[in-house]
Amino acid sequence: MAPLAKERLDEFLALPLIARLATITPEGDPYVVPIWYEWDGRAVIMSARERSRYLANLRRNPRACVSIAEDREPLRRVLVRGRAEILREAEPDRGEWLERSRALCRRYLGERAGDDYQDETIDRPSVWFRVVPEEIVSWDSPEWHPRYYR
């Protein structure tokens, strides 16, 4: 099982896969949600509604993990462990943030449906944040890692 080379990692993370964001609750339990994301080559960028539970978790404890995986062959996957940083506090998306949001909606819903969704939600405040990797683990194959053989 080989890790994805940087170029292949960037190509993989450009796919419109649903990420799973893991945060930590006040009780210390894991809290995992599906989420749209953007990879900028250095960090995983996401948007959240102001009152989302996972955003409250990140504000209290910025440790996070993001899992992005294919559910079908070739079963590549990436795990990003790091800390969340707020990029922009809650407000409606305007200017560069609107363009970023529109691109994200189009990526996941297609051009027409993405634009419709963006237009319907344009005045809802969102918080933009990123998970800056402290570690990235990737797998380029469904083969078992040698450590699992005895």
mmCIF file of C-alpha atoms in Angstrom:
data_model
loop_
_atom_site.group_PDB
_atom_site.id
_atom_site.type_symbol
_atom_site.label_atom_id
_atom_site.label_comp_id
_atom_site.label_asym_id
_atom_site.label_seq_id
_atom_site.Cartn_x
_atom_site.Cartn_y
_atom_site.Cartn_z
ATOM 1 C CA MET A 1 0.000 0.000 0.000
ATOM 2 C CA ALA A 2 1.729 3.121 -1.217
ATOM 3 C CA PRO A 3 0.943 6.713 -0.236
ATOM 4 C CA LEU A 4 -0.268 9.070 -2.939
ATOM 5 C CA ALA A 5 2.499 11.209 -4.428
ATOM 6 C CA LYS A 6 1.870 14.985 -4.085
ATOM 7 C CA GLU A 7 0.524 15.377 -7.630
ATOM 8 C CA ARG A 8 -1.786 12.357 -7.284
ATOM 9 C CA LEU A 9 -2.844 13.553 -3.816
ATOM 10 C CA ASP A 10 -3.862 16.943 -5.259
ATOM 11 C CA GLU A 11 -5.731 15.246 -8.140
ATOM 12 C CA PHE A 12 -7.548 12.929 -5.732
ATOM 13 C CA LEU A 13 -8.536 15.762 -3.392
ATOM 14 C CA ALA A 14 -9.893 17.724 -6.372
ATOM 15 C CA LEU A 15 -12.612 15.069 -6.815
ATOM 16 C CA PRO A 16 -16.087 15.930 -5.467
ATOM 17 C CA LEU A 17 -15.980 13.352 -2.691
ATOM 18 C CA ILE A 18 -17.820 13.873 0.577
ATOM 19 C CA ALA A 19 -15.374 14.342 3.440
ATOM 20 C CA ARG A 20 -15.984 13.212 7.003
ATOM 21 C CA LEU A 21 -14.964 15.825 9.556
ATOM 22 C CA ALA A 22 -14.261 14.557 13.062
ATOM 23 C CA THR A 23 -14.293 16.939 16.021
ATOM 24 C CA ILE A 24 -14.317 16.431 19.782
ATOM 25 C CA THR A 25 -17.408 17.088 21.918
ATOM 26 C CA PRO A 26 -17.242 18.779 25.331
ATOM 27 C CA GLU A 27 -17.519 15.294 26.861
ATOM 28 C CA GLY A 28 -14.465 14.138 24.888
ATOM 29 C CA ASP A 29 -16.406 11.984 22.431
ATOM 30 C CA PRO A 30 -15.784 11.951 18.672
ATOM 31 C CA TYR A 31 -18.359 13.793 16.560
ATOM 32 C CA VAL A 32 -18.283 13.044 12.826
ATOM 33 C CA VAL A 33 -20.201 14.822 10.054
ATOM 34 C CA PRO A 34 -20.217 14.578 6.270
ATOM 35 C CA ILE A 35 -19.094 17.850 4.716
ATOM 36 C CA TRP A 36 -18.186 19.450 1.409
ATOM 37 C CA TYR A 37 -14.607 20.629 1.160
ATOM 38 C CA GLU A 38 -12.030 22.332 -1.001
ATOM 39 C CA TRP A 39 -8.330 21.399 -1.040
ATOM 40 C CA ASP A 40 -6.065 24.374 -1.744
ATOM 41 C CA GLY A 41 -2.871 22.322 -1.911
ATOM 42 C CA ARG A 42 -2.005 23.041 1.715
ATOM 43 C CA ALA A 43 -5.178 22.681 3.800
ATOM 44 C CA VAL A 44 -8.767 21.418 3.723
ATOM 45 C CA ILE A 45 -11.155 24.388 3.525
ATOM 46 C CA MET A 46 -14.790 24.117 4.623
ATOM 47 C CA SER A 47 -17.785 26.262 5.438
ATOM 48 C CA ALA A 48 -20.174 25.865 8.360
ATOM 49 C CA ARG A 49 -23.417 27.382 9.500
ATOM 50 C CA GLU A 50 -22.857 29.599 12.514
ATOM 51 C CA ARG A 51 -24.777 27.360 14.935
ATOM 52 C CA SER A 52 -23.469 23.969 13.799
ATOM 53 C CA ARG A 53 -22.376 21.653 16.587
ATOM 54 C CA TYR A 54 -19.088 20.795 14.910
ATOM 55 C CA LEU A 55 -18.153 24.476 14.650
ATOM 56 C CA ALA A 56 -18.803 24.893 18.399
ATOM 57 C CA ASN A 57 -16.610 21.827 18.964
ATOM 58 C CA LEU A 58 -13.806 23.349 16.874
ATOM 59 C CA ARG A 59 -14.015 26.682 18.663
ATOM 60 C CA ARG A 60 -13.579 24.907 21.998
ATOM 61 C CA ASN A 61 -10.950 22.420 20.786
ATOM 62 C CA PRO A 62 -9.452 22.989 17.319
ATOM 63 C CA ARG A 63 -8.147 19.430 16.942
ATOM 64 C CA ALA A 64 -9.776 17.814 13.929
ATOM 65 C CA CYS A 65 -9.453 14.952 11.510
ATOM 66 C CA VAL A 66 -10.766 14.830 7.940
ATOM 67 C CA SER A 67 -11.288 11.540 6.115
ATOM 68 C CA ILE A 68 -11.781 11.549 2.345
ATOM 69 C CA ALA A 69 -12.217 8.197 0.625
ATOM 70 C CA GLU A 70 -13.559 6.479 -2.447
ATOM 71 C CA ASP A 71 -16.300 3.938 -1.790
ATOM 72 C CA ARG A 72 -15.481 2.011 -4.996
ATOM 73 C CA GLU A 73 -12.319 0.776 -6.689
ATOM 74 C CA PRO A 74 -9.550 1.813 -6.582
ATOM 75 C CA LEU A 75 -10.406 2.669 -2.941
ATOM 76 C CA ARG A 76 -7.937 5.499 -2.508
ATOM 77 C CA ARG A 77 -8.179 7.453 0.713
ATOM 78 C CA VAL A 78 -6.668 10.348 2.594
ATOM 79 C CA LEU A 79 -6.673 11.144 6.292
ATOM 80 C CA VAL A 80 -5.780 14.681 7.368
ATOM 81 C CA ARG A 81 -5.113 15.243 11.053
ATOM 82 C CA GLY A 82 -4.514 18.778 12.286
ATOM 83 C CA ARG A 83 -5.950 21.922 13.766
ATOM 84 C CA ALA A 84 -8.812 24.040 12.561
ATOM 85 C CA GLU A 85 -8.313 27.752 11.952
ATOM 86 C CA ILE A 86 -11.141 30.201 11.371
ATOM 87 C CA LEU A 87 -10.650 32.036 8.084
ATOM 88 C CA ARG A 88 -13.740 34.230 8.280
ATOM 89 C CA GLU A 89 -16.343 34.680 10.994
ATOM 90 C CA ALA A 90 -20.078 34.366 10.370
ATOM 91 C CA GLU A 91 -21.529 36.565 7.679
ATOM 92 C CA PRO A 92 -23.223 36.078 4.327
ATOM 93 C CA ASP A 93 -20.841 35.120 1.525
ATOM 94 C CA ARG A 94 -19.843 38.118 -0.582
ATOM 95 C CA GLY A 95 -16.948 38.918 -2.890
ATOM 96 C CA GLU A 96 -14.224 36.236 -2.922
ATOM 97 C CA TRP A 97 -16.185 34.189 -0.362
ATOM 98 C CA LEU A 98 -19.221 34.133 -2.622
ATOM 99 C CA GLU A 99 -17.077 32.941 -5.521
ATOM 100 C CA ARG A 100 -15.521 30.250 -3.329
ATOM 101 C CA SER A 101 -18.968 29.181 -2.088
ATOM 102 C CA ARG A 102 -20.413 29.166 -5.605
ATOM 103 C CA ALA A 103 -17.518 27.004 -6.850
ATOM 104 C CA LEU A 104 -18.078 24.568 -3.966
ATOM 105 C CA CYS A 105 -21.815 24.327 -4.694
ATOM 106 C CA ARG A 106 -21.136 23.723 -8.399
ATOM 107 C CA ARG A 107 -18.512 21.120 -7.586
ATOM 108 C CA TYR A 108 -20.991 19.027 -5.600
ATOM 109 C CA LEU A 109 -24.332 19.817 -7.230
ATOM 110 C CA GLY A 110 -23.436 20.731 -10.815
ATOM 111 C CA GLU A 111 -23.572 24.185 -12.358
ATOM 112 C CA ARG A 112 -27.322 24.806 -12.468
ATOM 113 C CA ALA A 113 -28.279 23.147 -9.170
ATOM 114 C CA GLY A 114 -25.195 24.620 -7.498
ATOM 115 C CA ASP A 115 -26.138 28.142 -8.576
ATOM 116 C CA ASP A 116 -29.746 27.593 -7.482
ATOM 117 C CA TYR A 117 -28.630 26.373 -4.053
ATOM 118 C CA GLN A 118 -26.220 29.293 -3.702
ATOM 119 C CA ASP A 119 -28.928 31.791 -4.642
ATOM 120 C CA GLU A 120 -31.390 30.242 -2.151
ATOM 121 C CA THR A 121 -28.910 30.434 0.734
ATOM 122 C CA ILE A 122 -26.988 33.592 -0.163
ATOM 123 C CA ASP A 123 -28.079 35.611 2.884
ATOM 124 C CA ARG A 124 -27.402 32.887 5.453
ATOM 125 C CA PRO A 125 -24.282 33.566 7.517
ATOM 126 C CA SER A 126 -21.487 31.038 7.248
ATOM 127 C CA VAL A 127 -18.110 30.604 8.896
ATOM 128 C CA TRP A 128 -15.171 29.561 6.731
ATOM 129 C CA PHE A 129 -12.408 27.513 8.302
ATOM 130 C CA ARG A 130 -9.581 25.218 7.327
ATOM 131 C CA VAL A 131 -7.921 22.191 8.807
ATOM 132 C CA VAL A 132 -4.180 22.681 8.547
ATOM 133 C CA PRO A 133 -2.477 19.292 8.349
ATOM 134 C CA GLU A 134 -0.075 18.173 11.018
ATOM 135 C CA GLU A 135 -0.152 14.767 9.343
ATOM 136 C CA ILE A 136 -1.494 13.456 6.036
ATOM 137 C CA VAL A 137 -1.800 9.718 5.543
ATOM 138 C CA SER A 138 -2.857 8.454 2.130
ATOM 139 C CA TRP A 139 -3.385 5.071 0.508
ATOM 140 C CA ASP A 140 -3.194 4.493 -3.228
ATOM 141 C CA SER A 141 -4.271 0.872 -3.281
ATOM 142 C CA PRO A 142 -6.578 -1.570 -1.545
ATOM 143 C CA GLU A 143 -3.572 -3.833 -0.839
ATOM 144 C CA TRP A 144 -2.744 -4.460 2.793
ATOM 145 C CA HIS A 145 0.192 -2.688 4.329
ATOM 146 C CA PRO A 146 3.144 -5.054 5.050
ATOM 147 C CA ARG A 147 2.733 -4.494 8.824
ATOM 148 C CA TYR A 148 -0.491 -6.537 8.682
ATOM 149 C CA TYR A 149 1.300 -9.667 7.443
ATOM 150 C CA ARG A 150 2.944 -11.972 9.951
#
